[in-house]
Amino acid sequence: MAPWKRRDKNNLPGTGSAADLGVQMTLFDLAPDPKVIAARARLEDSDLTRYCAAIVREHAERAGWSKRQRNDLTRSLRLLQGLRLSPTAKIRATDVLQLRQYSGNVISTIDVLAAAGPLIEDRPTRIERYFAAKTSTLPPVMKDQLDMWLQVLTNGAHQAPRQIPRDPKTIRAHIMGIEPIIHAWAEAGLQSFAEVTRADITAALDETTARRHIAGNGLKSLFRTLKGRRLIFANPTRWMKASPKASTIPLALDAAVIARS
């Protein structure tokens, strides 16, 4: 089998002609006929099933699949071949989810495609789903600015301010800390973080007690990123000191109770 080349990174290697390497834009967005797709899956082999055959055998032997399980996966790969617009394009994980309506095998098919190489993992991560749930009702400009911030936190940045990707737990803490504050700003009529002033941030942190430290770190991260991407004119958190962590003061022990014990 011919090795992959960088220019073919979105296509399966060793299949199709040069004319098949690109993915043509669709003229009409028509849903495929389930009966036609199912009939083709029963009758046709495909480049995809042949390309993944060795990986399917390996997974079947390692997991102890029955013949029926193996045939079910092969049928799922045939279904995918019929659903794709181009016979050589890589396959998105979200497209594999369509197999459910054809009684196809989703989980094992994704595992095989990931091992074979032609899978593009585009399913939302847990942190992306959490972020979407917390920001979906915000004004469009705020939402776009937050999307940029999440992208930098998740993937890192090579341009100033440079940043390595953050741990998902850190990202979740940032979102959790700023979420009530940014919603309060939106309810007050703000449409963009460019409208937020130093006084707004100070007032918001003064009203935040238990999560003040987390909220402060989240806001500093957000505005530093937005200023670095020139999405706001000034960083209102610049030179702000980090909020102290909340601490618990131990209570005095009762000497009488200690003496009895």
PDB file of C-alpha atoms in Angstrom:
ATOM      1  CA  MET A   1       0.000   0.000   0.000  1.00  0.00           C
ATOM      2  CA  ALA A   2       1.341   3.418  -0.911  1.00  0.00           C
ATOM      3  CA  PRO A   3       2.393   5.629   2.025  1.00  0.00           C
ATOM      4  CA  TRP A   4       0.341   8.621   2.998  1.00  0.00           C
ATOM      5  CA  LYS A   5       1.442  12.036   1.832  1.00  0.00           C
ATOM      6  CA  ARG A   6       0.779  15.287   3.641  1.00  0.00           C
ATOM      7  CA  ARG A   7      -1.255  16.697   0.768  1.00  0.00           C
ATOM      8  CA  ASP A   8      -3.572  13.686   1.026  1.00  0.00           C
ATOM      9  CA  LYS A   9      -4.164  14.032   4.770  1.00  0.00           C
ATOM     10  CA  ASN A  10      -7.964  14.197   4.335  1.00  0.00           C
ATOM     11  CA  ASN A  11      -8.156  11.177   2.012  1.00  0.00           C
ATOM     12  CA  LEU A  12      -7.611   7.468   2.216  1.00  0.00           C
ATOM     13  CA  PRO A  13      -4.260   6.317   0.812  1.00  0.00           C
ATOM     14  CA  GLY A  14      -4.058   3.995  -2.147  1.00  0.00           C
ATOM     15  CA  THR A  15      -7.606   4.549  -3.394  1.00  0.00           C
ATOM     16  CA  GLY A  16      -9.216   6.502  -6.194  1.00  0.00           C
ATOM     17  CA  SER A  17      -7.717   8.683  -8.874  1.00  0.00           C
ATOM     18  CA  ALA A  18      -6.280  12.164  -8.586  1.00  0.00           C
ATOM     19  CA  ALA A  19      -9.716  13.572  -9.390  1.00  0.00           C
ATOM     20  CA  ASP A  20     -11.092  11.926  -6.244  1.00  0.00           C
ATOM     21  CA  LEU A  21      -8.644  13.551  -3.832  1.00  0.00           C
ATOM     22  CA  GLY A  22     -10.800  16.633  -3.162  1.00  0.00           C
ATOM     23  CA  VAL A  23     -14.242  16.701  -1.603  1.00  0.00           C
ATOM     24  CA  GLN A  24     -16.667  18.474  -3.908  1.00  0.00           C
ATOM     25  CA  MET A  25     -19.163  20.838  -2.355  1.00  0.00           C
ATOM     26  CA  THR A  26     -22.729  19.566  -2.491  1.00  0.00           C
ATOM     27  CA  LEU A  27     -25.192  21.362  -4.756  1.00  0.00           C
ATOM     28  CA  PHE A  28     -28.273  20.024  -2.956  1.00  0.00           C
ATOM     29  CA  ASP A  29     -28.397  18.815   0.643  1.00  0.00           C
ATOM     30  CA  LEU A  30     -30.499  15.667   0.263  1.00  0.00           C
ATOM     31  CA  ALA A  31     -30.789  12.964   2.895  1.00  0.00           C
ATOM     32  CA  PRO A  32     -29.744   9.517   1.588  1.00  0.00           C
ATOM     33  CA  ASP A  33     -32.452   6.937   0.988  1.00  0.00           C
ATOM     34  CA  PRO A  34     -32.123   4.423   3.864  1.00  0.00           C
ATOM     35  CA  LYS A  35     -33.374   1.545   1.724  1.00  0.00           C
ATOM     36  CA  VAL A  36     -30.809   2.230  -1.006  1.00  0.00           C
ATOM     37  CA  ILE A  37     -27.970   2.551   1.512  1.00  0.00           C
ATOM     38  CA  ALA A  38     -28.974  -0.677   3.265  1.00  0.00           C
ATOM     39  CA  ALA A  39     -29.255  -2.556  -0.047  1.00  0.00           C
ATOM     40  CA  ARG A  40     -25.796  -1.393  -1.154  1.00  0.00           C
ATOM     41  CA  ALA A  41     -24.315  -2.458   2.180  1.00  0.00           C
ATOM     42  CA  ARG A  42     -25.631  -5.995   1.648  1.00  0.00           C
ATOM     43  CA  LEU A  43     -24.345  -6.346  -1.890  1.00  0.00           C
ATOM     44  CA  GLU A  44     -21.194  -4.275  -2.246  1.00  0.00           C
ATOM     45  CA  ASP A  45     -17.693  -4.497  -0.894  1.00  0.00           C
ATOM     46  CA  SER A  46     -15.809  -1.197  -0.748  1.00  0.00           C
ATOM     47  CA  ASP A  47     -12.401   0.420  -0.564  1.00  0.00           C
ATOM     48  CA  LEU A  48     -13.101   1.168   3.087  1.00  0.00           C
ATOM     49  CA  THR A  49     -13.789  -2.441   4.080  1.00  0.00           C
ATOM     50  CA  ARG A  50     -10.701  -3.641   2.209  1.00  0.00           C
ATOM     51  CA  TYR A  51      -8.553  -0.914   3.744  1.00  0.00           C
ATOM     52  CA  CYS A  52      -9.729  -1.733   7.287  1.00  0.00           C
ATOM     53  CA  ALA A  53      -9.779  -5.539   6.881  1.00  0.00           C
ATOM     54  CA  ALA A  54      -6.521  -6.183   8.727  1.00  0.00           C
ATOM     55  CA  ILE A  55      -7.538  -3.914  11.622  1.00  0.00           C
ATOM     56  CA  VAL A  56     -10.941  -5.608  11.839  1.00  0.00           C
ATOM     57  CA  ARG A  57      -9.239  -9.038  12.067  1.00  0.00           C
ATOM     58  CA  GLU A  58      -6.872  -7.767  14.752  1.00  0.00           C
ATOM     59  CA  HIS A  59      -9.692  -6.278  16.841  1.00  0.00           C
ATOM     60  CA  ALA A  60     -11.827  -9.387  16.400  1.00  0.00           C
ATOM     61  CA  GLU A  61      -9.044 -11.692  17.608  1.00  0.00           C
ATOM     62  CA  ARG A  62      -8.102  -9.498  20.554  1.00  0.00           C
ATOM     63  CA  ALA A  63     -11.699  -8.934  21.732  1.00  0.00           C
ATOM     64  CA  GLY A  64     -12.933 -12.432  20.914  1.00  0.00           C
ATOM     65  CA  TRP A  65     -15.662 -11.280  18.533  1.00  0.00           C
ATOM     66  CA  SER A  66     -18.054 -13.832  17.140  1.00  0.00           C
ATOM     67  CA  LYS A  67     -18.511 -14.199  13.395  1.00  0.00           C
ATOM     68  CA  ARG A  68     -21.777 -12.288  13.713  1.00  0.00           C
ATOM     69  CA  GLN A  69     -20.058  -9.350  15.480  1.00  0.00           C
ATOM     70  CA  ARG A  70     -17.366  -9.240  12.830  1.00  0.00           C
ATOM     71  CA  ASN A  71     -19.906  -9.309   9.998  1.00  0.00           C
ATOM     72  CA  ASP A  72     -21.869  -6.562  11.756  1.00  0.00           C
ATOM     73  CA  LEU A  73     -18.803  -4.321  11.774  1.00  0.00           C
ATOM     74  CA  THR A  74     -18.061  -5.053   8.112  1.00  0.00           C
ATOM     75  CA  ARG A  75     -21.652  -4.106   7.271  1.00  0.00           C
ATOM     76  CA  SER A  76     -21.206  -0.854   9.219  1.00  0.00           C
ATOM     77  CA  LEU A  77     -18.119   0.019   7.154  1.00  0.00           C
ATOM     78  CA  ARG A  78     -20.068  -0.662   3.969  1.00  0.00           C
ATOM     79  CA  LEU A  79     -22.838   1.606   5.185  1.00  0.00           C
ATOM     80  CA  LEU A  80     -20.317   4.365   5.800  1.00  0.00           C
ATOM     81  CA  GLN A  81     -18.918   3.993   2.302  1.00  0.00           C
ATOM     82  CA  GLY A  82     -22.408   4.513   0.906  1.00  0.00           C
ATOM     83  CA  LEU A  83     -23.042   7.556   3.107  1.00  0.00           C
ATOM     84  CA  ARG A  84     -19.861   9.412   2.153  1.00  0.00           C
ATOM     85  CA  LEU A  85     -19.869  12.066  -0.550  1.00  0.00           C
ATOM     86  CA  SER A  86     -16.370  11.109  -1.733  1.00  0.00           C
ATOM     87  CA  PRO A  87     -15.099   7.507  -1.869  1.00  0.00           C
ATOM     88  CA  THR A  88     -11.647   8.523  -0.578  1.00  0.00           C
ATOM     89  CA  ALA A  89     -12.379  11.213   2.023  1.00  0.00           C
ATOM     90  CA  LYS A  90     -11.597  10.588   5.652  1.00  0.00           C
ATOM     91  CA  ILE A  91     -14.550   9.919   7.930  1.00  0.00           C
ATOM     92  CA  ARG A  92     -15.741  12.188  10.724  1.00  0.00           C
ATOM     93  CA  ALA A  93     -16.754  10.582  13.987  1.00  0.00           C
ATOM     94  CA  THR A  94     -20.011  12.535  13.901  1.00  0.00           C
ATOM     95  CA  ASP A  95     -20.811  10.884  10.563  1.00  0.00           C
ATOM     96  CA  VAL A  96     -20.333   7.455  12.133  1.00  0.00           C
ATOM     97  CA  LEU A  97     -23.134   8.335  14.555  1.00  0.00           C
ATOM     98  CA  GLN A  98     -25.527   8.166  11.576  1.00  0.00           C
ATOM     99  CA  LEU A  99     -25.112   4.386  11.655  1.00  0.00           C
ATOM    100  CA  ARG A 100     -27.589   4.168  14.535  1.00  0.00           C
ATOM    101  CA  GLN A 101     -30.509   4.796  12.182  1.00  0.00           C
ATOM    102  CA  TYR A 102     -29.337   1.829  10.074  1.00  0.00           C
ATOM    103  CA  SER A 103     -28.770  -0.438  13.101  1.00  0.00           C
ATOM    104  CA  GLY A 104     -25.030  -0.123  12.550  1.00  0.00           C
ATOM    105  CA  ASN A 105     -22.252  -0.582  15.098  1.00  0.00           C
ATOM    106  CA  VAL A 106     -21.021   2.840  16.233  1.00  0.00           C
ATOM    107  CA  ILE A 107     -18.498   2.274  19.029  1.00  0.00           C
ATOM    108  CA  SER A 108     -16.490  -0.559  17.464  1.00  0.00           C
ATOM    109  CA  THR A 109     -16.568   1.153  14.056  1.00  0.00           C
ATOM    110  CA  ILE A 110     -15.036   4.301  15.537  1.00  0.00           C
ATOM    111  CA  ASP A 111     -12.368   2.194  17.281  1.00  0.00           C
ATOM    112  CA  VAL A 112     -11.437   0.432  14.038  1.00  0.00           C
ATOM    113  CA  LEU A 113     -11.349   3.639  11.998  1.00  0.00           C
ATOM    114  CA  ALA A 114      -9.185   5.326  14.634  1.00  0.00           C
ATOM    115  CA  ALA A 115      -6.728   2.428  14.560  1.00  0.00           C
ATOM    116  CA  ALA A 116      -6.718   2.279  10.745  1.00  0.00           C
ATOM    117  CA  GLY A 117      -6.137   6.017  10.360  1.00  0.00           C
ATOM    118  CA  PRO A 118      -9.010   7.537   8.361  1.00  0.00           C
ATOM    119  CA  LEU A 119     -10.992   8.859  11.352  1.00  0.00           C
ATOM    120  CA  ILE A 120     -11.388  12.577  12.059  1.00  0.00           C
ATOM    121  CA  GLU A 121     -12.418  12.911  15.704  1.00  0.00           C
ATOM    122  CA  ASP A 122     -14.852  15.825  15.732  1.00  0.00           C
ATOM    123  CA  ARG A 123     -17.190  14.838  18.542  1.00  0.00           C
ATOM    124  CA  PRO A 124     -17.534  17.541  21.203  1.00  0.00           C
ATOM    125  CA  THR A 125     -15.425  16.838  24.263  1.00  0.00           C
ATOM    126  CA  ARG A 126     -16.889  16.833  27.757  1.00  0.00           C
ATOM    127  CA  ILE A 127     -15.466  20.301  28.448  1.00  0.00           C
ATOM    128  CA  GLU A 128     -16.893  21.608  25.148  1.00  0.00           C
ATOM    129  CA  ARG A 129     -20.349  20.305  26.083  1.00  0.00           C
ATOM    130  CA  TYR A 130     -20.047  21.879  29.534  1.00  0.00           C
ATOM    131  CA  PHE A 131     -18.915  25.185  27.986  1.00  0.00           C
ATOM    132  CA  ALA A 132     -21.806  25.198  25.498  1.00  0.00           C
ATOM    133  CA  ALA A 133     -24.340  24.564  28.261  1.00  0.00           C
ATOM    134  CA  LYS A 134     -23.006  27.484  30.303  1.00  0.00           C
ATOM    135  CA  THR A 135     -22.717  30.033  27.455  1.00  0.00           C
ATOM    136  CA  SER A 136     -25.507  29.233  24.988  1.00  0.00           C
ATOM    137  CA  THR A 137     -27.790  32.081  26.114  1.00  0.00           C
ATOM    138  CA  LEU A 138     -25.176  34.859  26.058  1.00  0.00           C
ATOM    139  CA  PRO A 139     -25.156  37.676  23.455  1.00  0.00           C
ATOM    140  CA  PRO A 140     -23.534  36.621  20.121  1.00  0.00           C
ATOM    141  CA  VAL A 141     -20.441  38.824  20.471  1.00  0.00           C
ATOM    142  CA  MET A 142     -19.760  37.588  23.989  1.00  0.00           C
ATOM    143  CA  LYS A 143     -20.255  34.018  22.819  1.00  0.00           C
ATOM    144  CA  ASP A 144     -17.759  34.470  19.959  1.00  0.00           C
ATOM    145  CA  GLN A 145     -15.205  35.980  22.333  1.00  0.00           C
ATOM    146  CA  LEU A 146     -15.629  33.105  24.760  1.00  0.00           C
ATOM    147  CA  ASP A 147     -15.276  30.599  21.912  1.00  0.00           C
ATOM    148  CA  MET A 148     -11.885  32.119  21.054  1.00  0.00           C
ATOM    149  CA  TRP A 149     -10.847  31.932  24.709  1.00  0.00           C
ATOM    150  CA  LEU A 150     -11.854  28.262  24.945  1.00  0.00           C
ATOM    151  CA  GLN A 151      -9.927  27.485  21.759  1.00  0.00           C
ATOM    152  CA  VAL A 152      -6.754  29.019  23.211  1.00  0.00           C
ATOM    153  CA  LEU A 153      -7.212  27.229  26.534  1.00  0.00           C
ATOM    154  CA  THR A 154      -7.778  23.901  24.815  1.00  0.00           C
ATOM    155  CA  ASN A 155      -5.188  24.045  22.033  1.00  0.00           C
ATOM    156  CA  GLY A 156      -2.660  26.524  23.382  1.00  0.00           C
ATOM    157  CA  ALA A 157      -1.257  29.470  21.433  1.00  0.00           C
ATOM    158  CA  HIS A 158       2.030  30.231  19.697  1.00  0.00           C
ATOM    159  CA  GLN A 159       1.370  33.946  19.372  1.00  0.00           C
ATOM    160  CA  ALA A 160       1.418  36.403  22.254  1.00  0.00           C
ATOM    161  CA  PRO A 161       0.289  35.783  24.844  1.00  0.00           C
ATOM    162  CA  ARG A 162       1.792  32.338  24.289  1.00  0.00           C
ATOM    163  CA  GLN A 163       0.204  29.558  26.223  1.00  0.00           C
ATOM    164  CA  ILE A 164       0.367  25.810  26.559  1.00  0.00           C
ATOM    165  CA  PRO A 165      -2.918  23.869  26.480  1.00  0.00           C
ATOM    166  CA  ARG A 166      -4.602  23.861  29.859  1.00  0.00           C
ATOM    167  CA  ASP A 167      -5.793  20.805  31.735  1.00  0.00           C
ATOM    168  CA  PRO A 168      -9.556  20.215  31.278  1.00  0.00           C
ATOM    169  CA  LYS A 169     -10.012  20.510  35.057  1.00  0.00           C
ATOM    170  CA  THR A 170      -8.430  23.979  34.982  1.00  0.00           C
ATOM    171  CA  ILE A 171     -10.636  25.024  32.067  1.00  0.00           C
ATOM    172  CA  ARG A 172     -13.737  23.775  33.852  1.00  0.00           C
ATOM    173  CA  ALA A 173     -12.748  25.711  36.986  1.00  0.00           C
ATOM    174  CA  HIS A 174     -12.302  28.905  34.930  1.00  0.00           C
ATOM    175  CA  ILE A 175     -15.730  28.482  33.336  1.00  0.00           C
ATOM    176  CA  MET A 176     -17.378  27.660  36.663  1.00  0.00           C
ATOM    177  CA  GLY A 177     -15.806  30.715  38.285  1.00  0.00           C
ATOM    178  CA  ILE A 178     -16.780  33.306  35.682  1.00  0.00           C
ATOM    179  CA  GLU A 179     -20.142  31.894  34.570  1.00  0.00           C
ATOM    180  CA  PRO A 180     -22.375  33.711  37.099  1.00  0.00           C
ATOM    181  CA  ILE A 181     -20.451  36.957  36.590  1.00  0.00           C
ATOM    182  CA  ILE A 182     -20.683  37.043  32.784  1.00  0.00           C
ATOM    183  CA  HIS A 183     -24.372  36.175  32.893  1.00  0.00           C
ATOM    184  CA  ALA A 184     -24.957  39.039  35.315  1.00  0.00           C
ATOM    185  CA  TRP A 185     -23.159  41.382  32.902  1.00  0.00           C
ATOM    186  CA  ALA A 186     -25.290  40.129  30.010  1.00  0.00           C
ATOM    187  CA  GLU A 187     -28.477  40.645  32.032  1.00  0.00           C
ATOM    188  CA  ALA A 188     -27.294  44.188  32.780  1.00  0.00           C
ATOM    189  CA  GLY A 189     -27.176  44.887  29.035  1.00  0.00           C
ATOM    190  CA  LEU A 190     -23.527  44.324  28.116  1.00  0.00           C
ATOM    191  CA  GLN A 191     -23.091  42.822  24.642  1.00  0.00           C
ATOM    192  CA  SER A 192     -19.301  42.484  24.514  1.00  0.00           C
ATOM    193  CA  PHE A 193     -16.441  42.037  26.960  1.00  0.00           C
ATOM    194  CA  ALA A 194     -14.948  45.198  25.431  1.00  0.00           C
ATOM    195  CA  GLU A 195     -17.574  47.084  27.470  1.00  0.00           C
ATOM    196  CA  VAL A 196     -16.393  45.649  30.803  1.00  0.00           C
ATOM    197  CA  THR A 197     -14.493  48.094  33.042  1.00  0.00           C
ATOM    198  CA  ARG A 198     -12.171  47.632  35.983  1.00  0.00           C
ATOM    199  CA  ALA A 199     -14.983  48.811  38.245  1.00  0.00           C
ATOM    200  CA  ASP A 200     -17.301  46.104  36.850  1.00  0.00           C
ATOM    201  CA  ILE A 201     -14.748  43.420  37.682  1.00  0.00           C
ATOM    202  CA  THR A 202     -14.038  44.774  41.160  1.00  0.00           C
ATOM    203  CA  ALA A 203     -17.749  44.934  41.948  1.00  0.00           C
ATOM    204  CA  ALA A 204     -18.334  41.408  40.623  1.00  0.00           C
ATOM    205  CA  LEU A 205     -15.468  39.947  42.679  1.00  0.00           C
ATOM    206  CA  ASP A 206     -16.636  41.809  45.806  1.00  0.00           C
ATOM    207  CA  GLU A 207     -20.002  40.048  45.465  1.00  0.00           C
ATOM    208  CA  THR A 208     -18.308  36.679  44.993  1.00  0.00           C
ATOM    209  CA  THR A 209     -17.293  35.033  48.243  1.00  0.00           C
ATOM    210  CA  ALA A 210     -16.581  31.306  48.086  1.00  0.00           C
ATOM    211  CA  ARG A 211     -15.399  31.369  44.455  1.00  0.00           C
ATOM    212  CA  ARG A 212     -13.566  34.697  44.480  1.00  0.00           C
ATOM    213  CA  HIS A 213     -10.139  33.161  43.831  1.00  0.00           C
ATOM    214  CA  ILE A 214     -11.454  30.904  41.036  1.00  0.00           C
ATOM    215  CA  ALA A 215     -13.473  33.737  39.475  1.00  0.00           C
ATOM    216  CA  GLY A 216     -10.515  36.111  39.599  1.00  0.00           C
ATOM    217  CA  ASN A 217      -8.207  33.636  37.862  1.00  0.00           C
ATOM    218  CA  GLY A 218     -10.842  32.914  35.208  1.00  0.00           C
ATOM    219  CA  LEU A 219     -11.413  36.600  34.453  1.00  0.00           C
ATOM    220  CA  LYS A 220      -7.686  37.321  34.240  1.00  0.00           C
ATOM    221  CA  SER A 221      -7.266  34.436  31.796  1.00  0.00           C
ATOM    222  CA  LEU A 222     -10.233  35.556  29.699  1.00  0.00           C
ATOM    223  CA  PHE A 223      -9.275  39.219  29.359  1.00  0.00           C
ATOM    224  CA  ARG A 224      -5.582  38.466  28.823  1.00  0.00           C
ATOM    225  CA  THR A 225      -6.504  36.214  25.904  1.00  0.00           C
ATOM    226  CA  LEU A 226      -9.012  38.665  24.403  1.00  0.00           C
ATOM    227  CA  LYS A 227      -6.512  41.530  24.609  1.00  0.00           C
ATOM    228  CA  GLY A 228      -3.816  39.364  23.002  1.00  0.00           C
ATOM    229  CA  ARG A 229      -6.182  38.575  20.112  1.00  0.00           C
ATOM    230  CA  ARG A 230      -7.171  42.271  19.834  1.00  0.00           C
ATOM    231  CA  LEU A 231     -10.809  41.502  20.544  1.00  0.00           C
ATOM    232  CA  ILE A 232     -10.894  44.170  23.272  1.00  0.00           C
ATOM    233  CA  PHE A 233      -9.113  47.521  23.519  1.00  0.00           C
ATOM    234  CA  ALA A 234      -7.697  47.147  27.019  1.00  0.00           C
ATOM    235  CA  ASN A 235      -7.303  44.454  29.631  1.00  0.00           C
ATOM    236  CA  PRO A 236      -9.230  45.637  32.716  1.00  0.00           C
ATOM    237  CA  THR A 237      -7.621  42.925  34.876  1.00  0.00           C
ATOM    238  CA  ARG A 238      -4.073  44.106  34.171  1.00  0.00           C
ATOM    239  CA  TRP A 239      -2.071  44.704  37.373  1.00  0.00           C
ATOM    240  CA  MET A 240      -4.891  43.269  39.453  1.00  0.00           C
ATOM    241  CA  LYS A 241      -3.583  41.159  42.315  1.00  0.00           C
ATOM    242  CA  ALA A 242      -4.716  37.567  42.489  1.00  0.00           C
ATOM    243  CA  SER A 243      -7.589  37.019  44.893  1.00  0.00           C
ATOM    244  CA  PRO A 244      -6.535  35.064  47.999  1.00  0.00           C
ATOM    245  CA  LYS A 245      -7.706  31.514  48.327  1.00  0.00           C
ATOM    246  CA  ALA A 246     -10.508  30.893  50.775  1.00  0.00           C
ATOM    247  CA  SER A 247      -9.246  29.222  53.922  1.00  0.00           C
ATOM    248  CA  THR A 248     -10.945  27.588  56.862  1.00  0.00           C
ATOM    249  CA  ILE A 249      -9.903  28.690  60.353  1.00  0.00           C
ATOM    250  CA  PRO A 250      -9.817  25.736  62.770  1.00  0.00           C
ATOM    251  CA  LEU A 251     -12.207  26.060  65.704  1.00  0.00           C
ATOM    252  CA  ALA A 252     -10.942  25.867  69.254  1.00  0.00           C
ATOM    253  CA  LEU A 253     -11.194  22.450  70.865  1.00  0.00           C
ATOM    254  CA  ASP A 254     -13.319  21.900  73.958  1.00  0.00           C
ATOM    255  CA  ALA A 255     -10.938  20.897  76.752  1.00  0.00           C
ATOM    256  CA  ALA A 256     -13.708  19.125  78.697  1.00  0.00           C
ATOM    257  CA  VAL A 257     -14.577  16.897  75.755  1.00  0.00           C
ATOM    258  CA  ILE A 258     -10.917  16.048  75.245  1.00  0.00           C
ATOM    259  CA  ALA A 259     -10.528  15.180  78.934  1.00  0.00           C
ATOM    260  CA  ARG A 260     -13.548  12.832  78.852  1.00  0.00           C
ATOM    261  CA  SER A 261     -12.210  11.001  75.809  1.00  0.00           C
TER     262      SER A 261
END
